[in-house]
Coordinates of C-alpha atoms in Angstrom, one line a residue:
X1 CA -119.3 -7.6 106.5
X2 CA -121.3 -11.1 105.6
X3 CA -121.3 -14.3 107.6
X4 CA -122.4 -17.7 106.7
X5 CA -124.6 -20.0 108.3
X6 CA -127.0 -22.8 106.8
X7 CA -128.3 -24.0 110.0
X8 CA -131.3 -21.9 110.0
X9 CA -132.3 -22.2 106.2
X10 CA -135.2 -24.1 105.1
X11 CA -135.1 -27.7 105.6
X12 CA -134.6 -29.8 102.4
X13 CA -137.4 -32.1 102.9
X14 CA -140.3 -29.5 103.7
X15 CA -142.6 -29.0 100.8
X16 CA -142.8 -25.6 99.0
X17 CA -145.1 -23.3 100.6
X18 CA -147.9 -22.0 98.1
X19 CA -147.1 -18.6 96.8
X20 CA -149.1 -16.1 94.3
X21 CA -151.0 -17.4 91.2
X22 CA -154.3 -15.5 92.6
X23 CA -155.8 -15.0 89.3
X24 CA -154.8 -18.6 88.2
X25 CA -156.3 -20.1 91.2
X26 CA -159.7 -18.1 90.6
X27 CA -159.5 -19.1 87.2
X28 CA -159.3 -23.0 88.0
X29 CA -162.0 -22.6 90.7
X30 CA -164.6 -20.8 88.2
X31 CA -163.9 -23.7 85.8
X32 CA -164.9 -26.5 88.1
X33 CA -167.9 -24.6 89.4
X34 CA -171.7 -26.2 88.6
X35 CA -172.4 -26.1 84.9
X36 CA -168.5 -25.8 83.7
X37 CA -166.6 -28.2 82.0
X38 CA -163.6 -28.0 83.6
X39 CA -159.8 -26.8 82.1
X40 CA -156.6 -28.0 80.8
X41 CA -153.6 -26.7 82.3
X42 CA -150.3 -26.8 80.5
X43 CA -146.8 -25.5 80.7
X44 CA -143.2 -27.1 80.9
X45 CA -142.3 -29.7 83.5
X46 CA -141.2 -28.0 86.6
X47 CA -143.5 -25.0 86.4
X48 CA -145.8 -25.9 89.5
X49 CA -148.8 -26.9 87.6
X50 CA -149.9 -29.9 89.8
X51 CA -149.3 -28.0 92.9
X52 CA -151.5 -25.2 91.6
X53 CA -154.5 -27.4 90.7
X54 CA -154.2 -29.4 94.2
X55 CA -154.4 -25.9 96.0
X56 CA -157.2 -25.0 93.7
X57 CA -159.6 -28.3 94.6
X58 CA -158.5 -28.2 98.3
X59 CA -161.8 -28.8 100.1
X60 CA -163.6 -30.2 97.2
X61 CA -164.7 -33.7 96.2
X62 CA -162.6 -35.2 93.7
X63 CA -161.1 -38.2 92.0
X64 CA -157.4 -38.2 90.9
X65 CA -155.8 -40.3 88.0
X66 CA -152.1 -40.0 86.9
X67 CA -150.1 -41.0 84.0
X68 CA -146.8 -42.7 84.2
X69 CA -143.9 -43.5 81.7
X70 CA -143.6 -47.2 83.0
X71 CA -147.6 -47.9 82.2
X72 CA -148.0 -46.4 78.8
X73 CA -148.4 -49.7 77.1
X74 CA -151.0 -51.2 79.6
X75 CA -154.5 -50.2 78.7
X76 CA -156.5 -48.1 81.2
X77 CA -153.6 -48.4 83.7
X78 CA -154.0 -44.7 84.9
X79 CA -158.0 -45.8 86.1
X80 CA -156.8 -49.0 87.8
X81 CA -157.8 -48.0 90.9
X82 CA -161.2 -46.8 89.8
X83 CA -162.2 -49.8 87.6
X84 CA -163.2 -53.1 88.5
X85 CA -160.7 -55.0 86.5
X86 CA -160.3 -55.1 82.9
X87 CA -163.1 -52.9 81.0
X88 CA -164.3 -51.9 77.5
X89 CA -164.0 -48.1 76.8
X90 CA -168.0 -47.7 76.8
X91 CA -168.2 -49.8 80.3
X92 CA -165.5 -47.6 81.2
X93 CA -167.5 -44.6 80.7
X94 CA -170.5 -45.9 82.3
X95 CA -168.5 -46.7 85.7
X96 CA -167.0 -43.1 85.9
X97 CA -170.2 -41.3 85.1
X98 CA -171.0 -40.7 88.6
X99 CA -167.5 -38.8 89.2
X100 CA -168.4 -35.3 89.7
X101 CA -164.7 -34.0 89.3
X102 CA -161.8 -35.8 88.0
X103 CA -158.2 -34.5 88.4
X104 CA -156.1 -36.1 85.6
X105 CA -152.1 -35.3 86.3
X106 CA -149.6 -35.8 84.2
X107 CA -151.7 -36.6 81.2
X108 CA -148.8 -36.5 78.8
X109 CA -147.8 -39.7 80.0
X110 CA -151.1 -41.5 79.9
X111 CA -151.6 -45.0 77.8
X112 CA -153.8 -44.7 74.6
X113 CA -156.7 -46.2 76.1
X114 CA -157.1 -43.9 79.4
X115 CA -156.3 -40.7 77.1
X116 CA -159.6 -42.1 75.0
X117 CA -161.3 -42.5 78.1
X118 CA -160.5 -38.7 79.4
X119 CA -161.5 -37.3 75.9
X120 CA -164.8 -39.2 76.0
X121 CA -165.4 -37.8 79.5
X122 CA -164.8 -34.5 78.2
X123 CA -167.4 -35.2 75.1
X124 CA -170.0 -36.2 77.4
X125 CA -169.7 -33.7 79.7
X126 CA -171.2 -35.0 83.0
X127 CA -167.7 -35.1 84.6
X128 CA -166.1 -32.0 85.2
X129 CA -162.4 -32.5 84.2
X130 CA -159.0 -30.6 85.5
X131 CA -156.3 -32.0 82.8
X132 CA -152.7 -31.1 83.8
X133 CA -150.3 -31.8 80.9
X134 CA -146.7 -30.8 80.0
X135 CA -146.4 -29.0 76.8
X136 CA -142.6 -29.2 76.3
X137 CA -143.1 -33.0 75.3
X138 CA -145.1 -35.3 73.1
X139 CA -148.7 -35.5 74.3
X140 CA -151.3 -38.2 73.2
X141 CA -153.6 -36.9 70.2
X142 CA -156.8 -37.7 72.5
X143 CA -155.3 -35.3 75.1
X144 CA -154.5 -32.5 72.8
X145 CA -157.6 -32.6 71.1
X146 CA -159.4 -31.6 74.4
X147 CA -158.1 -27.9 73.7
X148 CA -157.8 -28.0 70.0
X149 CA -161.1 -29.6 69.5
X150 CA -162.4 -26.7 72.0
X151 CA -163.9 -29.5 74.4
X152 CA -162.0 -27.7 77.5
X153 CA -160.6 -24.4 77.8
X154 CA -156.9 -24.3 78.2
X155 CA -154.7 -22.2 80.7
X156 CA -150.9 -22.1 79.3
X157 CA -149.4 -21.5 82.8
X158 CA -146.7 -18.8 82.6
X159 CA -143.7 -18.7 85.0
X160 CA -144.1 -17.5 88.4
X161 CA -143.5 -13.7 88.6
X162 CA -140.2 -12.3 90.0
X163 CA -142.1 -11.3 93.3
X164 CA -143.6 -14.5 94.1
X165 CA -140.1 -16.3 93.4
X166 CA -138.7 -13.8 95.8
X167 CA -141.2 -15.0 98.6
X168 CA -140.5 -18.7 97.9
X169 CA -136.8 -17.8 98.3
X170 CA -137.2 -15.9 101.4
X171 CA -139.4 -18.5 103.1
X172 CA -136.8 -21.0 102.1
X173 CA -133.8 -19.1 103.5
X174 CA -135.9 -18.3 106.5
X175 CA -135.5 -14.4 106.1
X176 CA -134.8 -11.5 103.9
X177 CA -133.0 -12.2 100.6
X178 CA -131.5 -9.2 98.6
X179 CA -133.1 -8.6 95.3
X180 CA -129.9 -9.3 93.3
X181 CA -130.1 -13.0 94.5
X182 CA -133.7 -13.4 93.9
X183 CA -133.5 -11.7 90.4
X184 CA -130.6 -14.0 89.6
X185 CA -132.4 -17.1 90.7
X186 CA -135.4 -16.3 88.6
X187 CA -133.4 -15.3 85.8
X188 CA -131.7 -18.6 85.7
X189 CA -134.7 -20.8 86.6
X190 CA -136.9 -19.3 84.0
X191 CA -140.0 -20.5 86.1
X192 CA -138.7 -24.1 86.6
X193 CA -139.5 -24.6 90.3
X194 CA -137.6 -28.0 90.6
X195 CA -134.5 -26.2 89.5
X196 CA -135.1 -23.4 91.9
X197 CA -135.1 -26.0 94.4
X198 CA -132.2 -27.8 93.6
X199 CA -130.1 -24.5 93.3
X200 CA -131.4 -23.3 96.8
X201 CA -130.4 -26.8 98.3
X202 CA -127.2 -26.5 97.0
X203 CA -126.5 -23.0 98.3
X204 CA -127.8 -24.2 101.7
X205 CA -125.9 -27.0 102.1
X206 CA -122.6 -25.4 100.8
X207 CA -123.2 -22.4 103.1
X208 CA -123.2 -20.2 100.0
X209 CA -126.2 -17.8 101.3
X210 CA -124.0 -15.1 102.8
X211 CA -125.9 -12.9 105.6
X212 CA -124.9 -9.4 105.5
X213 CA -124.7 -8.1 109.2
X214 CA -125.7 -4.4 108.3
X215 CA -128.9 -5.3 106.4
X216 CA -129.5 -9.0 107.5
X217 CA -130.5 -10.2 104.2
X218 CA -128.9 -13.2 102.5
X219 CA -126.9 -12.8 99.5
X220 CA -125.2 -15.1 96.8
X221 CA -122.1 -14.3 95.0
X222 CA -119.6 -16.3 92.7
X223 CA -120.3 -19.0 90.4
X224 CA -123.3 -21.5 89.8
X225 CA -122.7 -24.6 91.8
X226 CA -122.6 -27.5 89.8
X227 CA -125.5 -29.9 90.9
X228 CA -126.8 -32.8 88.7
X229 CA -129.6 -30.5 87.2
X230 CA -126.8 -28.1 86.3
X231 CA -124.7 -30.6 84.9
X232 CA -127.9 -32.3 83.0
X233 CA -128.6 -28.9 81.4
X234 CA -125.1 -28.4 80.2
X235 CA -125.0 -32.0 78.7
X236 CA -128.2 -31.0 76.9
X237 CA -126.8 -28.1 75.4
X238 CA -123.8 -30.1 74.1
X239 CA -125.3 -33.4 73.6
X240 CA -124.6 -34.1 69.6
X241 CA -122.8 -31.2 69.3
X242 CA -120.0 -30.9 66.8
X243 CA -116.3 -30.1 67.9
X244 CA -116.7 -26.7 66.2
X245 CA -120.2 -26.1 67.5
X246 CA -119.0 -27.0 71.1
X247 CA -116.1 -24.4 70.8
X248 CA -118.6 -21.7 69.7
X249 CA -121.1 -22.4 72.6
X250 CA -118.2 -22.5 75.1
X251 CA -116.8 -19.1 73.6
X252 CA -120.2 -17.5 74.0
X253 CA -120.6 -19.0 77.5
X254 CA -117.1 -17.3 78.7
X255 CA -118.0 -14.1 76.9
X256 CA -121.2 -13.9 79.1
X257 CA -122.5 -11.2 79.7
X258 CA -121.0 -9.4 76.8
X259 CA -122.0 -10.9 73.2
X260 CA -120.0 -12.6 70.5
X261 CA -119.6 -10.8 67.3
X262 CA -121.1 -12.9 64.5
X263 CA -117.9 -11.9 62.6
X264 CA -115.9 -14.1 65.3
X265 CA -117.2 -17.0 64.3
X266 CA -118.4 -19.5 61.4
X267 CA -121.9 -18.0 60.5
X268 CA -122.9 -21.5 59.2
X269 CA -122.1 -22.9 62.6
X270 CA -124.1 -19.7 64.2
X271 CA -126.9 -20.3 61.5
X272 CA -127.2 -24.3 62.9
X273 CA -127.0 -23.3 66.7
X274 CA -129.7 -20.6 66.3
X275 CA -132.3 -23.2 64.2
X276 CA -131.5 -25.5 67.3
X277 CA -132.7 -22.9 69.4
X278 CA -129.3 -22.6 71.4
X279 CA -128.3 -18.9 70.2
X280 CA -130.3 -15.9 69.3
X281 CA -128.8 -12.8 67.5
X282 CA -130.1 -9.4 67.1
X283 CA -130.2 -7.0 64.4
X284 CA -126.9 -5.7 65.2
X285 CA -125.1 -8.9 64.2
X286 CA -124.4 -9.8 68.1
X287 CA -125.0 -13.1 69.3
X288 CA -125.9 -14.7 72.7
X289 CA -127.0 -17.9 74.2
X290 CA -130.4 -18.5 74.2
X291 CA -131.2 -19.4 77.8
X292 CA -129.7 -17.5 80.4
X293 CA -128.7 -20.9 82.5
X294 CA -126.6 -22.1 79.7
X295 CA -123.5 -19.9 80.0
X296 CA -123.1 -20.6 83.8
X297 CA -123.7 -24.5 83.3
X298 CA -121.0 -24.6 80.6
X299 CA -118.8 -22.6 82.4
X300 CA -119.3 -24.5 85.9
X301 CA -118.9 -27.8 83.8
X302 CA -115.6 -26.8 81.9
X303 CA -112.3 -27.8 83.4
X304 CA -109.7 -25.6 84.6
X305 CA -107.5 -25.4 81.9
X306 CA -110.1 -24.8 79.3
X307 CA -111.8 -22.2 81.4
X308 CA -108.3 -20.5 81.6
X309 CA -108.1 -20.6 78.0
X310 CA -111.5 -19.3 77.1
X311 CA -111.8 -16.9 80.1
X312 CA -112.5 -13.1 79.6
X313 CA -110.2 -10.0 80.3
X314 CA -112.0 -8.3 83.4
X315 CA -111.0 -5.1 81.8
X316 CA -113.3 -5.7 78.7
X317 CA -116.1 -4.7 81.1
X318 CA -114.9 -1.5 81.8
X319 CA -116.0 -0.1 78.0
X320 CA -119.1 -2.1 78.2
X321 CA -119.9 -0.7 81.6
X322 CA -119.6 3.0 80.6
X323 CA -121.7 2.2 77.3
X324 CA -124.4 0.5 79.6
X325 CA -124.7 3.4 81.9
X326 CA -124.9 6.0 79.1
X327 CA -128.0 4.0 77.8
X328 CA -129.4 3.6 81.0
X329 CA -129.1 7.3 81.4
X330 CA -130.6 8.0 78.0
X331 CA -133.8 6.1 78.9
X332 CA -134.1 8.0 82.2
X333 CA -133.9 11.6 80.2
X334 CA -136.2 10.4 77.7
X335 CA -138.7 9.3 80.2
X336 CA -139.3 5.5 78.8
X337 CA -137.8 3.0 81.1
X338 CA -139.2 0.0 79.4
X339 CA -137.4 -3.1 78.2
X340 CA -134.0 -1.8 79.6
X341 CA -131.3 -4.7 79.3
X342 CA -128.1 -4.0 81.6
X343 CA -126.5 -7.5 81.8
X344 CA -122.9 -6.4 82.8
X345 CA -123.8 -4.3 86.1
X346 CA -125.7 -7.5 87.2
X347 CA -122.6 -9.9 86.3
X348 CA -120.4 -7.4 88.6
X349 CA -122.5 -7.8 91.4
X350 CA -123.1 -11.4 91.1
X351 CA -119.5 -12.0 90.9
X352 CA -118.5 -9.7 93.8
X353 CA -116.9 -7.3 91.6
X354 CA -117.0 -3.6 92.8
X355 CA -119.5 -1.4 90.9
X356 CA -118.7 2.3 90.7
X357 CA -120.7 4.8 92.4
X358 CA -122.0 6.3 89.3
X359 CA -123.2 3.4 87.7
X360 CA -124.8 2.4 90.9
X361 CA -126.5 5.5 91.0
X362 CA -127.9 5.5 87.6
X363 CA -129.1 1.8 87.8
X364 CA -131.0 2.9 91.3
X365 CA -132.4 6.0 89.6
X366 CA -133.7 3.5 86.8
X367 CA -135.1 0.9 89.2
X368 CA -136.9 3.4 91.2
X369 CA -138.5 5.2 88.2
X370 CA -139.8 1.3 87.5
X371 CA -141.0 0.9 90.6
X372 CA -138.4 -1.6 91.6
X373 CA -138.0 -0.2 94.7
X374 CA -136.3 -2.7 96.8
X375 CA -133.7 -3.0 94.0
X376 CA -133.0 0.6 93.7
X377 CA -132.0 0.3 97.3
X378 CA -129.9 -2.5 96.6
X379 CA -128.1 -0.8 93.9
X380 CA -127.8 2.2 96.1
X381 CA -126.1 0.4 98.8
X382 CA -123.8 -1.2 96.1
X383 CA -122.5 2.0 95.1
X384 CA -122.1 3.1 98.7
X385 CA -119.9 0.2 99.6
X386 CA -117.4 1.4 96.8
X387 CA -118.0 5.0 97.5
X388 CA -119.4 5.8 101.2
X389 CA -120.0 9.7 100.6
X390 CA -121.2 9.5 96.9
X391 CA -124.2 11.8 96.9
X392 CA -125.9 10.5 94.0
X393 CA -126.1 7.0 95.7
X394 CA -126.8 8.5 99.2
X395 CA -129.8 10.3 97.6
X396 CA -131.4 7.1 95.9
X397 CA -131.2 5.3 98.9
X398 CA -133.0 7.6 100.7
X399 CA -135.7 8.0 97.9
X400 CA -136.0 4.3 97.4
X401 CA -136.0 3.4 101.1
X402 CA -138.7 6.0 101.8
X403 CA -140.7 4.6 99.0
X404 CA -140.5 1.2 100.8
X405 CA -141.9 3.0 103.7
X406 CA -138.7 2.8 105.7
X407 CA -136.8 5.8 107.2
X408 CA -133.1 6.9 106.8
X409 CA -131.9 9.2 109.3
X410 CA -130.3 12.4 107.6
X411 CA -126.8 11.1 108.9
X412 CA -126.9 7.8 107.7
X413 CA -126.2 8.6 104.2
X414 CA -124.4 11.3 101.7
X415 CA -127.9 12.4 100.6
X416 CA -129.1 16.1 101.0
X417 CA -131.6 18.4 99.4
X418 CA -135.4 18.9 99.0
X419 CA -136.2 15.7 97.6
X420 CA -134.4 13.5 100.3
X421 CA -135.9 15.8 102.8
X422 CA -139.5 15.2 101.4
X423 CA -139.2 11.4 101.3
X424 CA -137.7 11.3 104.7
X425 CA -140.6 13.2 106.2
X426 CA -143.2 11.3 104.0
X427 CA -141.9 7.8 105.5
X428 CA -142.3 9.1 108.8
X429 CA -146.0 9.8 108.0
X430 CA -145.6 13.4 107.8
X431 CA -147.1 14.3 104.7
X432 CA -147.7 18.0 105.4
X433 CA -143.9 18.5 106.3
X434 CA -142.6 16.5 103.3
X435 CA -144.5 19.1 101.1
X436 CA -143.0 22.0 102.9
X437 CA -139.8 20.5 101.6
X438 CA -140.8 20.4 98.2
X439 CA -138.5 22.7 95.8
X440 CA -140.7 24.8 93.4
X441 CA -138.0 25.1 91.2
X442 CA -137.3 21.5 90.5
X443 CA -139.3 19.7 88.4
X444 CA -138.8 16.0 89.8
X445 CA -139.3 17.6 93.4
X446 CA -142.7 19.3 92.2
X447 CA -143.9 15.7 90.8
X448 CA -143.3 14.6 94.2
X449 CA -145.8 17.3 95.4
X450 CA -148.1 15.7 93.1
X451 CA -147.7 12.1 94.2
X452 CA -148.3 13.2 97.7
X453 CA -151.6 14.6 97.0
X454 CA -150.7 18.3 96.5
X455 CA -151.0 18.9 92.6
X456 CA -151.9 22.6 92.9
X457 CA -148.1 23.0 93.7
X458 CA -147.0 21.9 90.5
X459 CA -150.0 22.5 87.9
X460 CA -149.0 24.9 85.4
X461 CA -145.2 24.5 86.2
X462 CA -144.7 21.1 84.4
X463 CA -145.6 21.8 80.9
X464 CA -143.3 20.1 78.6
X465 CA -142.9 17.2 81.0
X466 CA -145.2 14.6 79.6
X467 CA -147.3 12.7 81.4
X468 CA -146.1 14.2 85.0
X469 CA -147.5 17.7 83.6
X470 CA -151.0 16.1 82.4
X471 CA -151.0 14.2 85.9
X472 CA -150.5 17.3 87.7
X473 CA -153.2 19.3 85.9
X474 CA -155.9 16.5 85.8
X475 CA -155.3 15.8 89.5
X476 CA -155.4 19.6 90.2
X477 CA -158.9 19.7 88.5
X478 CA -160.3 16.5 89.6
X479 CA -160.8 14.9 86.6
X480 CA -160.7 11.1 87.3
X481 CA -160.7 10.1 83.6
X482 CA -157.9 12.5 82.8
X483 CA -155.8 11.0 85.7
X484 CA -156.4 7.6 84.5
X485 CA -155.3 8.4 80.9
X486 CA -152.0 10.0 82.5
X487 CA -151.4 6.9 84.5
X488 CA -151.8 4.7 81.4
X489 CA -149.3 6.7 79.7
X490 CA -146.9 6.4 82.7
X491 CA -147.5 2.5 82.3
X492 CA -146.7 2.5 78.9
X493 CA -143.4 4.6 79.8
X494 CA -142.4 1.6 82.3
X495 CA -143.2 3.7 85.5
X496 CA -145.4 1.2 86.9
X497 CA -145.3 2.6 90.6
X498 CA -146.2 6.3 89.3
X499 CA -148.9 4.9 87.3
X500 CA -150.3 2.6 90.2
X501 CA -150.3 6.0 92.6
X502 CA -152.4 7.8 89.8
X503 CA -154.8 5.3 89.3
X504 CA -155.4 5.0 93.1
X505 CA -155.9 8.9 93.2
X506 CA -158.3 8.7 90.3
X507 CA -160.5 6.0 92.0
X508 CA -161.1 8.9 94.8
X509 CA -162.3 11.1 92.2
X510 CA -164.7 9.1 90.4
X511 CA -168.4 9.8 91.1
X512 CA -169.5 6.8 89.2
X513 CA -168.8 3.6 91.6
X514 CA -168.0 1.5 88.7
X515 CA -165.4 3.4 87.3
X516 CA -163.7 3.9 90.7
X517 CA -163.6 0.2 91.0
X518 CA -162.0 -0.1 87.7
X519 CA -159.3 2.5 88.6
X520 CA -158.8 0.7 91.8
X521 CA -158.2 -2.5 90.5
X522 CA -155.8 -1.1 88.1
X523 CA -153.9 0.5 90.9
X524 CA -153.9 -2.7 92.7
X525 CA -152.5 -4.9 89.5
X526 CA -149.9 -2.2 89.1
X527 CA -149.0 -2.1 93.0
X528 CA -148.4 -6.0 93.0
X529 CA -146.0 -5.5 90.3
X530 CA -143.8 -3.1 92.5
X531 CA -143.2 -5.4 95.3
X532 CA -142.1 -3.5 98.5
X533 CA -143.4 -0.3 97.8
X534 CA -145.2 1.5 100.4
X535 CA -146.1 5.1 99.5
X536 CA -148.9 7.7 100.8
X537 CA -151.1 7.2 97.7
X538 CA -150.8 3.6 97.8
X539 CA -151.4 3.4 101.7
X540 CA -154.8 5.5 101.3
X541 CA -156.1 3.1 98.7
X542 CA -157.0 0.2 101.0
X543 CA -158.5 0.5 104.3
X544 CA -160.0 3.9 103.8
X545 CA -162.6 2.3 101.7
X546 CA -164.1 0.1 104.6
X547 CA -165.8 0.5 107.5
X548 CA -164.6 -0.3 110.9
X549 CA -166.1 -3.9 110.9
X550 CA -165.1 -4.4 107.5
X551 CA -161.6 -3.7 108.4
X552 CA -161.3 -6.1 111.2
X553 CA -162.9 -9.0 109.2
X554 CA -160.9 -8.4 106.4
X555 CA -157.7 -8.5 108.6
X556 CA -158.6 -11.7 110.0
X557 CA -159.4 -13.4 106.5
X558 CA -156.0 -12.1 105.3
X559 CA -154.3 -13.7 108.4
X560 CA -155.9 -16.9 107.1
X561 CA -159.2 -17.6 109.1
X562 CA -162.2 -19.2 107.9
X563 CA -165.5 -17.4 107.8
X564 CA -166.6 -19.9 110.4
X565 CA -163.7 -19.1 112.7
X566 CA -163.8 -15.3 112.2
X567 CA -167.6 -15.5 113.4
X568 CA -166.4 -17.3 116.4
X569 CA -164.0 -14.8 117.2
X570 CA -166.1 -11.8 116.5
X571 CA -169.4 -13.2 118.1
X572 CA -171.1 -13.0 114.7
X573 CA -173.0 -15.4 112.3
X574 CA -171.1 -16.8 109.4
X575 CA -173.7 -15.4 107.1
X576 CA -173.0 -11.9 108.6
X577 CA -169.0 -12.6 108.0
X578 CA -169.7 -13.5 104.4
X579 CA -171.7 -10.5 104.0
X580 CA -169.2 -8.0 105.3
X581 CA -166.3 -9.8 103.2
X582 CA -168.6 -9.6 100.0
X583 CA -168.9 -5.7 100.5
X584 CA -165.3 -5.5 101.2
X585 CA -164.4 -7.3 98.3
X586 CA -166.8 -4.9 96.2
X587 CA -165.1 -1.7 97.7
X588 CA -161.6 -3.1 97.3
X589 CA -162.3 -4.1 93.5
X590 CA -161.1 -7.6 94.3
X591 CA -162.9 -11.1 94.6
X592 CA -160.2 -13.1 95.7
X593 CA -159.5 -14.0 99.4
X594 CA -155.8 -15.0 98.5
X595 CA -155.1 -11.4 97.4
X596 CA -156.1 -10.0 100.9
X597 CA -152.7 -10.1 102.6
X598 CA -151.2 -8.0 99.8
X599 CA -153.8 -5.3 99.5
X600 CA -153.6 -5.0 103.3
X601 CA -149.7 -4.7 103.0
X602 CA -150.2 -1.7 100.8
X603 CA -151.9 0.2 103.8
X604 CA -149.2 -0.8 106.4

């Protein structure tokens, strides 16, 4: 059962919390350190470039200039607050020579004189520069030459990862949000945080975030809200389109998630639309809209009668869902779960259509193998809504929940068997009891023993099972380098959680401290890409590396306390706190304070 309540959602006028981007923050801070020239940060509008840079320079002494569309014809308009009236370029350069760090925001909107001044500041090298520019629009030549002329390094900002998008969404919603909704928002927005905020605001105002009374998580089902931003996206797609092109685009929108066969439309029209970047075709001759937002936006903007004419027959999805399930099962059987596309099942969930339990169980297993354990839980629950006693979904719910660190009582699901018993025990902290439940005749159960640190149970019994067998044998003989190689193969096959666990195990086997740090860093990097995962191999990776005092200081630093605040609380000197943190960073294989909460979460 679900209920709707918008009163406890995030207030619309509050700023976004800063989330993720630990590597980018570290890069920017290093780029403006003494002796460094600075950095150019580029990316499409709405990606969070300015917020990232402001977070990076927090606590530093810096000046800021900003480009503006209305001032592009006024010489040195962006620098007006820093310069004493009309100046020449040489004089402006002299006047700014004492500025140690200059943030140039919206550099793509600078007037030509300001752009030339920024370029000359980079040439002279006395001022460290942080330049922020959109790369989906025209940029002044003097700004573009900052990176093409190799005056400054460039950071092309990638979209915020799905797990960080999820943290933003949950902060906004004031609680847990189910993975389907997080993934849907992440896919639709493609890293555009302004669009994400617009959609979350619409969902909040309209009470469309439903709270599940069983899990407490919020979810969004149904069509896309027709906001001003969505209307704008639909208008951009159709702007200037001929009548026949508009017809094809809307047919593609209403065919979604199924593709359109190229033979069902005029090939010349499709070629024109492909050249404009509005559609994409694969080698099989099927065509889809290029951007995942275009279909929902066009459907939301269509009138009632047009939607009725172009709307799909729901029975068309039955055959497609069956084919999708077969493709997923084949990927699982091949032990290669990379780059698996399954849009039909996602569409059914997003629109509140019941999902067959058989499909949901396969989808949950695929997600679990990929390390997407929270998604695996959600798919298993979706199948159990359709068939409460389905054993496949019941077992997957236990396995995925346990690998999120949650316990599932035996009478809560239809799950039974050795693997369910193994992971129920592991989730409760009883690793010895978990190992007693392992079925020595089942390869999957034997690999559970490897993951739980008892490879001798499986060594010699997993021949022919690829990286699983190699992992077991290498771990049994204590060969850290071979365990790392098995982890790399698991990663290549898309099994990121298994790879993270293997690297964590390898870190404890290496006698060389540098090799142990490399393995630990790889494990942490992969673990971050498996949000929600809490398994024994990951839990032992972090705090076991630290002394008692280091654990205490790291926990306070992860909670946001400064070195001085920690020193006052523990009656230590600030230098002593810094030394302990430095030693802890060395042992953990991480030098980034922002990563500490994630590191400690792995040991919770």
